[in-house]
GROMACS .gro file of C-alpha atoms in nm:
model
  387
    1MET     CA    1  12.603  28.602   9.646
    2LYS     CA    2  12.866  28.316   9.644
    3LYS     CA    3  13.106  28.550   9.842
    4ASN     CA    4  12.831  28.629  10.094
    5ASN     CA    5  12.753  28.253  10.134
    6LYS     CA    6  13.127  28.177  10.180
    7TYR     CA    7  13.157  28.431  10.450
    8ARG     CA    8  12.847  28.322  10.620
    9ASN     CA    9  12.954  27.957  10.620
   10ALA     CA   10  13.298  28.065  10.753
   11LEU     CA   11  13.143  28.269  11.024
   12LYS     CA   12  12.917  27.984  11.124
   13SER     CA   13  13.220  27.751  11.124
   14PHE     CA   14  13.420  27.995  11.337
   15VAL     CA   15  13.127  28.047  11.579
   16SER     CA   16  13.082  27.672  11.605
   17ASN     CA   17  13.465  27.606  11.683
   18VAL     CA   18  13.447  27.896  11.934
   19GLY     CA   19  13.140  27.728  12.111
   20TYR     CA   20  13.322  27.394  12.128
   21VAL     CA   21  13.634  27.570  12.277
   22VAL     CA   22  13.423  27.747  12.531
   23ILE     CA   23  13.240  27.442  12.636
   24LEU     CA   24  13.568  27.225  12.658
   25VAL     CA   25  13.735  27.505  12.871
   26THR     CA   26  13.429  27.530  13.089
   27LEU     CA   27  13.430  27.152  13.143
   28CYS     CA   28  13.796  27.129  13.220
   29THR     CA   29  13.758  27.426  13.465
   30ILE     CA   30  13.470  27.241  13.653
   31ALA     CA   31  13.668  26.910  13.655
   32VAL     CA   32  13.977  27.088  13.798
   33ALA     CA   33  13.758  27.264  14.059
   34LEU     CA   34  13.605  26.926  14.168
   35ILE     CA   35  13.932  26.762  14.182
   36TRP     CA   36  14.099  27.051  14.374
   37ASN     CA   37  13.803  27.043  14.639
   38TRP     CA   38  13.804  26.661  14.642
   39ARG     CA   39  13.674  26.622  14.998
   40ASN     CA   40  13.392  26.854  14.946
   41THR     CA   41  13.306  26.682  14.620
   42LEU     CA   42  13.301  26.352  14.792
   43ALA     CA   43  13.062  26.495  15.064
   44VAL     CA   44  12.830  26.642  14.803
   45LEU     CA   45  12.828  26.316  14.605
   46GLU     CA   46  12.755  26.113  14.922
   47ARG     CA   47  12.470  26.346  15.012
   48PHE     CA   48  12.331  26.330  14.663
   49ILE     CA   49  12.349  25.949  14.650
   50SER     CA   50  12.171  25.920  14.988
   51VAL     CA   51  11.901  26.147  14.860
   52ILE     CA   52  11.832  25.949  14.542
   53MET     CA   53  11.883  25.612  14.714
   54PRO     CA   54  11.510  25.515  14.687
   55PHE     CA   55  11.525  25.585  14.316
   56ILE     CA   56  11.848  25.366  14.278
   57VAL     CA   57  11.668  25.083  14.482
   58GLY     CA   58  11.354  25.131  14.272
   59PHE     CA   59  11.531  25.112  13.949
   60PHE     CA   60  11.712  24.799  14.071
   61LEU     CA   61  11.409  24.625  14.187
   62ALA     CA   62  11.224  24.712  13.856
   63TYR     CA   63  11.516  24.593  13.653
   64LEU     CA   64  11.510  24.249  13.850
   65LEU     CA   65  11.130  24.212  13.834
   66MET     CA   66  11.092  24.325  13.470
   67PRO     CA   67  11.168  23.974  13.303
   68LEU     CA   68  10.903  23.818  13.552
   69VAL     CA   69  10.640  24.090  13.458
   70ASN     CA   70  10.708  24.028  13.090
   71PHE     CA   71  10.678  23.644  13.146
   72PHE     CA   72  10.324  23.675  13.294
   73GLN     CA   73  10.225  23.935  13.035
   74LYS     CA   74  10.322  23.698  12.752
   75LEU     CA   75  10.114  23.427  12.921
   76LEU     CA   76   9.804  23.655  12.964
   77ASN     CA   77   9.851  23.788  12.584
   78ARG     CA   78   9.762  23.435  12.463
   79ILE     CA   79   9.402  23.528  12.572
   80LYS     CA   80   9.272  23.779  12.320
   81PRO     CA   81   9.615  23.944  12.251
   82GLU     CA   82   9.466  24.276  12.119
   83ARG     CA   83   9.227  24.342  12.409
   84TRP     CA   84   9.264  24.464  12.767
   85LYS     CA   85   9.634  24.541  12.724
   86GLY     CA   86   9.645  24.776  13.027
   87VAL     CA   87   9.456  24.527  13.242
   88LYS     CA   88   9.688  24.249  13.148
   89ARG     CA   89   9.991  24.474  13.233
   90GLY     CA   90   9.834  24.559  13.562
   91VAL     CA   91   9.761  24.187  13.645
   92SER     CA   92  10.119  24.086  13.552
   93ILE     CA   93  10.266  24.349  13.780
   94ALA     CA   94  10.050  24.258  14.066
   95ILE     CA   95  10.126  23.890  14.032
   96SER     CA   96  10.492  23.952  14.027
   97TYR     CA   97  10.495  24.177  14.328
   98LEU     CA   98  10.261  23.937  14.507
   99ILE     CA   99  10.514  23.658  14.448
  100VAL     CA  100  10.802  23.887  14.590
  101VAL     CA  101  10.590  23.984  14.884
  102GLY     CA  102  10.498  23.622  14.952
  103LEU     CA  103  10.874  23.524  14.941
  104LEU     CA  104  10.965  23.805  15.181
  105THR     CA  105  10.677  23.705  15.424
  106VAL     CA  106  10.801  23.339  15.413
  107LEU     CA  107  11.151  23.480  15.495
  108VAL     CA  108  11.023  23.691  15.791
  109VAL     CA  109  10.770  23.455  15.943
  110TYR     CA  110  10.938  23.114  15.883
  111ILE     CA  111  11.300  23.124  15.775
  112PHE     CA  112  11.436  23.421  15.976
  113PRO     CA  113  11.320  23.278  16.323
  114GLN     CA  114  11.473  22.943  16.227
  115ILE     CA  115  11.801  23.105  16.129
  116ARG     CA  116  11.795  23.317  16.456
  117ASP     CA  117  11.733  22.993  16.660
  118SER     CA  118  12.020  22.811  16.467
  119GLY     CA  119  12.258  23.114  16.535
  120ARG     CA  120  12.176  23.100  16.907
  121GLU     CA  121  12.228  22.713  16.902
  122LEU     CA  122  12.553  22.762  16.722
  123GLY     CA  123  12.673  23.016  16.973
  124GLN     CA  124  12.594  22.776  17.257
  125THR     CA  125  12.785  22.500  17.068
  126VAL     CA  126  13.090  22.732  17.013
  127LYS     CA  127  13.079  22.837  17.377
  128LYS     CA  128  13.062  22.466  17.491
  129GLY     CA  129  13.349  22.390  17.256
  130TYR     CA  130  13.565  22.664  17.401
  131GLN     CA  131  13.494  22.560  17.755
  132TYR     CA  132  13.574  22.188  17.664
  133ALA     CA  133  13.894  22.298  17.492
  134VAL     CA  134  13.999  22.493  17.802
  135THR     CA  135  13.941  22.208  18.045
  136HIS     CA  136  14.080  21.931  17.830
  137GLU     CA  137  14.378  22.113  17.661
  138ALA     CA  138  14.621  21.843  17.738
  139GLU     CA  139  14.398  21.568  17.611
  140ILE     CA  140  14.338  21.759  17.282
  141ASN     CA  141  14.708  21.827  17.235
  142SER     CA  142  14.788  21.465  17.282
  143ARG     CA  143  14.541  21.348  17.025
  144ILE     CA  144  14.587  21.640  16.779
  145PRO     CA  145  14.934  21.773  16.855
  146PHE     CA  146  14.964  21.982  16.526
  147ILE     CA  147  14.690  22.220  16.613
  148GLN     CA  148  14.847  22.370  16.931
  149ILE     CA  149  14.512  22.422  17.106
  150GLY     CA  150  14.676  22.621  17.378
  151GLU     CA  151  14.786  22.897  17.146
  152ILE     CA  152  14.437  22.921  16.990
  153ILE     CA  153  14.270  22.946  17.347
  154GLU     CA  154  14.537  23.214  17.450
  155TYR     CA  155  14.456  23.405  17.122
  156ILE     CA  156  14.079  23.396  17.183
  157ARG     CA  157  14.128  23.503  17.557
  158ASN     CA  158  14.373  23.792  17.480
  159ASN     CA  159  14.212  23.936  17.168
  160LEU     CA  160  13.845  23.837  17.117
  161LEU     CA  161  13.727  23.822  17.480
  162SER     CA  162  13.923  24.141  17.592
  163GLY     CA  163  13.804  24.320  17.279
  164LEU     CA  164  13.442  24.240  17.376
  165VAL     CA  165  13.501  24.388  17.729
  166ASN     CA  166  13.684  24.700  17.590
  167TYR     CA  167  13.390  24.780  17.338
  168ARG     CA  168  13.124  24.732  17.586
  169ALA     CA  169  13.151  25.089  17.720
  170ASP     CA  170  13.132  25.226  17.356
  171ILE     CA  171  12.838  25.009  17.248
  172LEU     CA  172  12.576  25.285  17.285
  173PRO     CA  173  12.699  25.503  16.997
  174TYR     CA  174  12.724  25.195  16.780
  175VAL     CA  175  12.383  25.096  16.872
  176TYR     CA  176  12.240  25.450  16.777
  177GLN     CA  177  12.428  25.445  16.445
  178LEU     CA  178  12.308  25.095  16.362
  179SER     CA  179  11.940  25.201  16.453
  180SER     CA  180  11.975  25.507  16.216
  181SER     CA  181  12.108  25.292  15.943
  182VAL     CA  182  11.833  25.035  15.988
  183PHE     CA  183  11.562  25.317  15.974
  184SER     CA  184  11.731  25.466  15.658
  185MET     CA  185  11.737  25.136  15.489
  186VAL     CA  186  11.376  25.054  15.562
  187TYR     CA  187  11.282  25.400  15.431
  188ASP     CA  188  11.484  25.348  15.111
  189ILE     CA  189  11.333  25.003  15.054
  190PHE     CA  190  10.982  25.107  15.125
  191PHE     CA  191  10.993  25.409  14.880
  192GLY     CA  192  11.205  25.216  14.636
  193VAL     CA  193  10.921  24.945  14.615
  194VAL     CA  194  10.679  25.231  14.545
  195ILE     CA  195  10.904  25.387  14.279
  196SER     CA  196  10.981  25.041  14.121
  197ILE     CA  197  10.599  24.994  14.056
  198TYR     CA  198  10.580  25.317  13.862
  199ILE     CA  199  10.903  25.237  13.664
  200VAL     CA  200  10.770  24.881  13.564
  201TRP     CA  201  10.425  25.029  13.480
  202ASP     CA  202  10.580  25.304  13.257
  203SER     CA  203  10.873  25.092  13.129
  204ALA     CA  204  10.744  25.098  12.769
  205HIS     CA  205  10.751  25.485  12.782
  206LEU     CA  206  11.083  25.488  12.945
  207VAL     CA  207  11.233  25.267  12.684
  208GLN     CA  208  11.083  25.478  12.417
  209SER     CA  209  11.227  25.800  12.577
  210LEU     CA  210  11.566  25.630  12.590
  211LYS     CA  211  11.533  25.530  12.223
  212LYS     CA  212  11.460  25.894  12.134
  213VAL     CA  213  11.767  26.014  12.319
  214VAL     CA  214  11.997  25.750  12.135
  215TYR     CA  215  11.847  25.849  11.787
  216ALA     CA  216  11.884  26.212  11.875
  217LEU     CA  217  12.246  26.195  11.980
  218VAL     CA  218  12.382  25.926  11.753
  219PRO     CA  219  12.435  25.995  11.380
  220LYS     CA  220  12.137  25.857  11.173
  221ARG     CA  221  12.329  25.585  11.004
  222ARG     CA  222  12.453  25.442  11.320
  223ALA     CA  223  12.159  25.488  11.551
  224GLU     CA  224  11.989  25.161  11.465
  225GLY     CA  225  12.295  24.968  11.534
  226ALA     CA  226  12.366  25.153  11.854
  227TRP     CA  227  12.013  25.080  11.974
  228ARG     CA  228  12.046  24.698  11.891
  229THR     CA  229  12.375  24.705  12.088
  230ILE     CA  230  12.208  24.857  12.393
  231LEU     CA  231  11.929  24.588  12.370
  232LYS     CA  232  12.187  24.317  12.344
  233CYS     CA  233  12.376  24.456  12.645
  234ASN     CA  234  12.053  24.470  12.848
  235HIS     CA  235  11.968  24.111  12.750
  236ILE     CA  236  12.309  23.977  12.876
  237PHE     CA  237  12.292  24.174  13.208
  238THR     CA  238  11.926  24.124  13.289
  239GLY     CA  239  11.938  23.763  13.192
  240PHE     CA  240  12.227  23.681  13.404
  241LEU     CA  241  12.081  23.855  13.705
  242PHE     CA  242  11.737  23.684  13.684
  243GLY     CA  243  11.880  23.344  13.578
  244LYS     CA  244  12.142  23.330  13.837
  245THR     CA  245  11.895  23.429  14.118
  246ILE     CA  246  11.666  23.136  13.997
  247ASP     CA  247  11.972  22.907  13.977
  248SER     CA  248  12.090  22.995  14.335
  249LEU     CA  249  11.730  22.942  14.481
  250ILE     CA  250  11.714  22.600  14.333
  251ILE     CA  251  12.072  22.506  14.464
  252GLY     CA  252  11.968  22.638  14.804
  253VAL     CA  253  11.657  22.428  14.821
  254ILE     CA  254  11.835  22.121  14.711
  255CYS     CA  255  12.103  22.181  14.964
  256LEU     CA  256  11.850  22.222  15.235
  257ILE     CA  257  11.665  21.901  15.137
  258ALA     CA  258  11.986  21.700  15.120
  259MET     CA  259  12.108  21.819  15.459
  260SER     CA  260  11.774  21.751  15.622
  261ILE     CA  261  11.769  21.392  15.479
  262LEU     CA  262  12.126  21.346  15.608
  263GLN     CA  263  12.019  21.508  15.937
  264PHE     CA  264  12.301  21.787  15.952
  265PRO     CA  265  12.256  22.031  16.229
  266PHE     CA  266  12.209  22.402  16.140
  267ALA     CA  267  12.068  22.273  15.801
  268LEU     CA  268  11.868  22.592  15.718
  269LEU     CA  269  12.136  22.845  15.821
  270ILE     CA  270  12.416  22.660  15.617
  271SER     CA  271  12.169  22.634  15.320
  272VAL     CA  272  12.105  23.008  15.320
  273ILE     CA  273  12.468  23.081  15.315
  274VAL     CA  274  12.529  22.836  15.025
  275CYS     CA  275  12.223  22.985  14.842
  276ILE     CA  276  12.345  23.347  14.871
  277THR     CA  277  12.718  23.265  14.797
  278ASN     CA  278  12.615  23.062  14.486
  279MET     CA  279  12.525  23.387  14.327
  280ILE     CA  280  12.901  23.433  14.264
  281PRO     CA  281  12.990  23.213  13.965
  282TYR     CA  282  13.254  22.940  13.996
  283PHE     CA  283  13.378  23.030  14.339
  284GLY     CA  284  13.052  23.097  14.515
  285PRO     CA  285  12.976  22.728  14.623
  286PHE     CA  286  13.329  22.700  14.771
  287ILE     CA  287  13.299  23.018  14.949
  288GLY     CA  288  12.963  22.917  15.093
  289ALA     CA  289  13.109  22.578  15.196
  290ILE     CA  290  13.383  22.729  15.420
  291PRO     CA  291  13.175  22.825  15.710
  292GLY     CA  292  12.988  22.486  15.707
  293VAL     CA  293  13.306  22.296  15.693
  294LEU     CA  294  13.448  22.491  15.975
  295ILE     CA  295  13.139  22.443  16.191
  296TYR     CA  296  13.110  22.072  16.126
  297LEU     CA  297  13.482  22.017  16.190
  298PHE     CA  298  13.435  22.123  16.549
  299ILE     CA  299  13.109  21.924  16.586
  300ASP     CA  300  13.225  21.601  16.406
  301PRO     CA  301  13.504  21.583  16.136
  302LYS     CA  302  13.305  21.307  15.952
  303LEU     CA  303  13.010  21.552  15.920
  304SER     CA  304  13.262  21.809  15.779
  305LEU     CA  305  13.390  21.569  15.522
  306LEU     CA  306  13.053  21.457  15.419
  307PHE     CA  307  12.928  21.824  15.396
  308ALA     CA  308  13.234  21.912  15.168
  309ILE     CA  309  13.162  21.614  14.934
  310MET     CA  310  12.788  21.722  14.914
  311VAL     CA  311  12.886  22.079  14.822
  312LEU     CA  312  13.123  21.940  14.552
  313VAL     CA  313  12.845  21.738  14.411
  314LEU     CA  314  12.610  22.028  14.403
  315GLN     CA  315  12.866  22.249  14.233
  316GLN     CA  316  12.928  21.993  13.963
  317PHE     CA  317  12.545  21.951  13.906
  318ASP     CA  318  12.504  22.337  13.891
  319GLY     CA  319  12.811  22.388  13.666
  320LEU     CA  320  12.743  22.106  13.419
  321TYR     CA  321  12.376  22.094  13.410
  322LEU     CA  322  12.151  22.332  13.601
  323GLY     CA  323  12.342  22.649  13.533
  324PRO     CA  324  12.368  22.594  13.138
  325LYS     CA  325  11.996  22.501  13.140
  326ILE     CA  326  11.891  22.825  13.306
  327LEU     CA  327  12.169  23.073  13.184
  328GLY     CA  328  12.260  22.909  12.847
  329ASP     CA  329  12.539  23.114  12.706
  330LEU     CA  330  12.438  23.451  12.811
  331THR     CA  331  12.758  23.570  12.920
  332GLY     CA  332  12.957  23.408  12.650
  333ILE     CA  333  13.287  23.469  12.805
  334LYS     CA  334  13.575  23.225  12.905
  335PRO     CA  335  13.652  23.132  13.265
  336LEU     CA  336  13.960  23.352  13.267
  337TRP     CA  337  13.740  23.667  13.219
  338VAL     CA  338  13.488  23.535  13.474
  339ILE     CA  339  13.774  23.515  13.724
  340PHE     CA  340  13.877  23.873  13.616
  341GLY     CA  341  13.531  24.006  13.673
  342ILE     CA  342  13.500  23.845  14.010
  343THR     CA  343  13.841  23.962  14.124
  344VAL     CA  344  13.810  24.326  14.004
  345GLY     CA  345  13.437  24.353  14.128
  346GLY     CA  346  13.517  24.203  14.457
  347ALA     CA  347  13.839  24.434  14.514
  348TYR     CA  348  13.631  24.752  14.454
  349PHE     CA  349  13.274  24.668  14.553
  350GLY     CA  350  13.285  24.367  14.787
  351VAL     CA  351  13.057  24.075  14.757
  352ILE     CA  352  12.801  24.255  14.537
  353GLY     CA  353  13.105  24.350  14.299
  354MET     CA  354  13.186  23.992  14.284
  355PHE     CA  355  12.833  23.897  14.160
  356LEU     CA  356  12.781  24.200  13.931
  357GLY     CA  357  13.137  24.192  13.803
  358VAL     CA  358  13.075  23.883  13.574
  359PRO     CA  359  12.780  24.021  13.381
  360ALA     CA  360  12.960  24.370  13.351
  361THR     CA  361  13.265  24.196  13.205
  362ALA     CA  362  13.039  24.019  12.972
  363VAL     CA  363  12.895  24.338  12.852
  364LEU     CA  364  13.236  24.497  12.825
  365MET     CA  365  13.372  24.198  12.619
  366TYR     CA  366  13.072  24.205  12.389
  367LEU     CA  367  13.143  24.576  12.318
  368VAL     CA  368  13.514  24.517  12.264
  369ASN     CA  369  13.437  24.230  12.023
  370LEU     CA  370  13.200  24.457  11.828
  371PHE     CA  371  13.472  24.729  11.804
  372LEU     CA  372  13.738  24.488  11.693
  373GLU     CA  373  13.521  24.311  11.437
  374LYS     CA  374  13.419  24.666  11.287
  375LYS     CA  375  13.795  24.757  11.268
  376LEU     CA  376  13.863  24.420  11.092
  377ARG     CA  377  13.589  24.452  10.831
  378LYS     CA  378  13.723  24.804  10.735
  379LYS     CA  379  14.066  24.653  10.685
  380GLU     CA  380  13.896  24.363  10.512
  381ILE     CA  381  14.073  24.123  10.720
  382HIS     CA  382  13.892  23.783  10.814
  383LEU     CA  383  13.951  23.619  11.133
  384PHE     CA  384  14.102  23.298  10.974
  385ASP     CA  385  14.357  23.531  10.800
  386VAL     CA  386  14.492  23.666  11.126
  387LYS     CA  387  14.807  23.472  11.253
   0.00000   0.00000   0.00000
């Protein structure tokens, strides 16, 4: 009987090993085939991403709105916590989406038209400035000799203006492509919003399903720790996204109020730029200040200097007081790694990468720190013993 069990166990081990080898060889073959036909692989991936884009948009919207929904649900749970849970969840979702719809309505009805008018006014100002520079080239060169205004005018005439004339004949295909992109974007956003509502409503079931997957795939003694790690990473990432959004909105409103009091031209347009770029940690306010400084430099150098000082004060207020109050120490990483996340994220994914690179780096550093602490505990080495 013992011999039979021994042979049976050996056969099971052999079959198991053969199965692993077959799976490994199959995966390697698929990987080589995908790499060998890389162009076709990219085309298939692009097509697949375009198909599931509404789900990506929906997941992202739900991920952003989840803290707001949970906040309202906690407020409503103070009223008879054990009753009407479904109704409270539905009311919390409705309030959160009404706030978002209200903000979008304000953007479309009030802010966008003003930004459009400011853009037109700015275009007219630039046109007048160019015409003035052409007719008063000698006067400008005598007052500011180090600028070489003649070379600037020549560059604009030979490159920018001639480029516009050359592209005028090919503008129709670009207009068609832009129209198609706008239609596709509207389609993705509309269905993304619908999908996000279902995701938020079923978030508890989705979290429970994810927990089942973790406990099923991870060894039993490590499953609880793995789940706590996932929750911590989610807290870091979501907290940063939601907190930085609130922080940037406050900075944008303060910037608009300050510029309106000081009677800066194009106050709304510049404030929107400052608000959006402030989403990028550390460097965002300075990146947002560059367009304003350049615009006001051509209108009045004193305005340019005053605007630069105002943005510097806002950055100090945000970095020393507002940001820590809202975000706390969610990322827990040093400025060096913040700069690393911004640089790498921006290099590969542009402006969005500059923003998301910081929480992604924070999550990565948290996981690395957990791994190192585990290795140190196994070696019974305390941090203060390491030299």
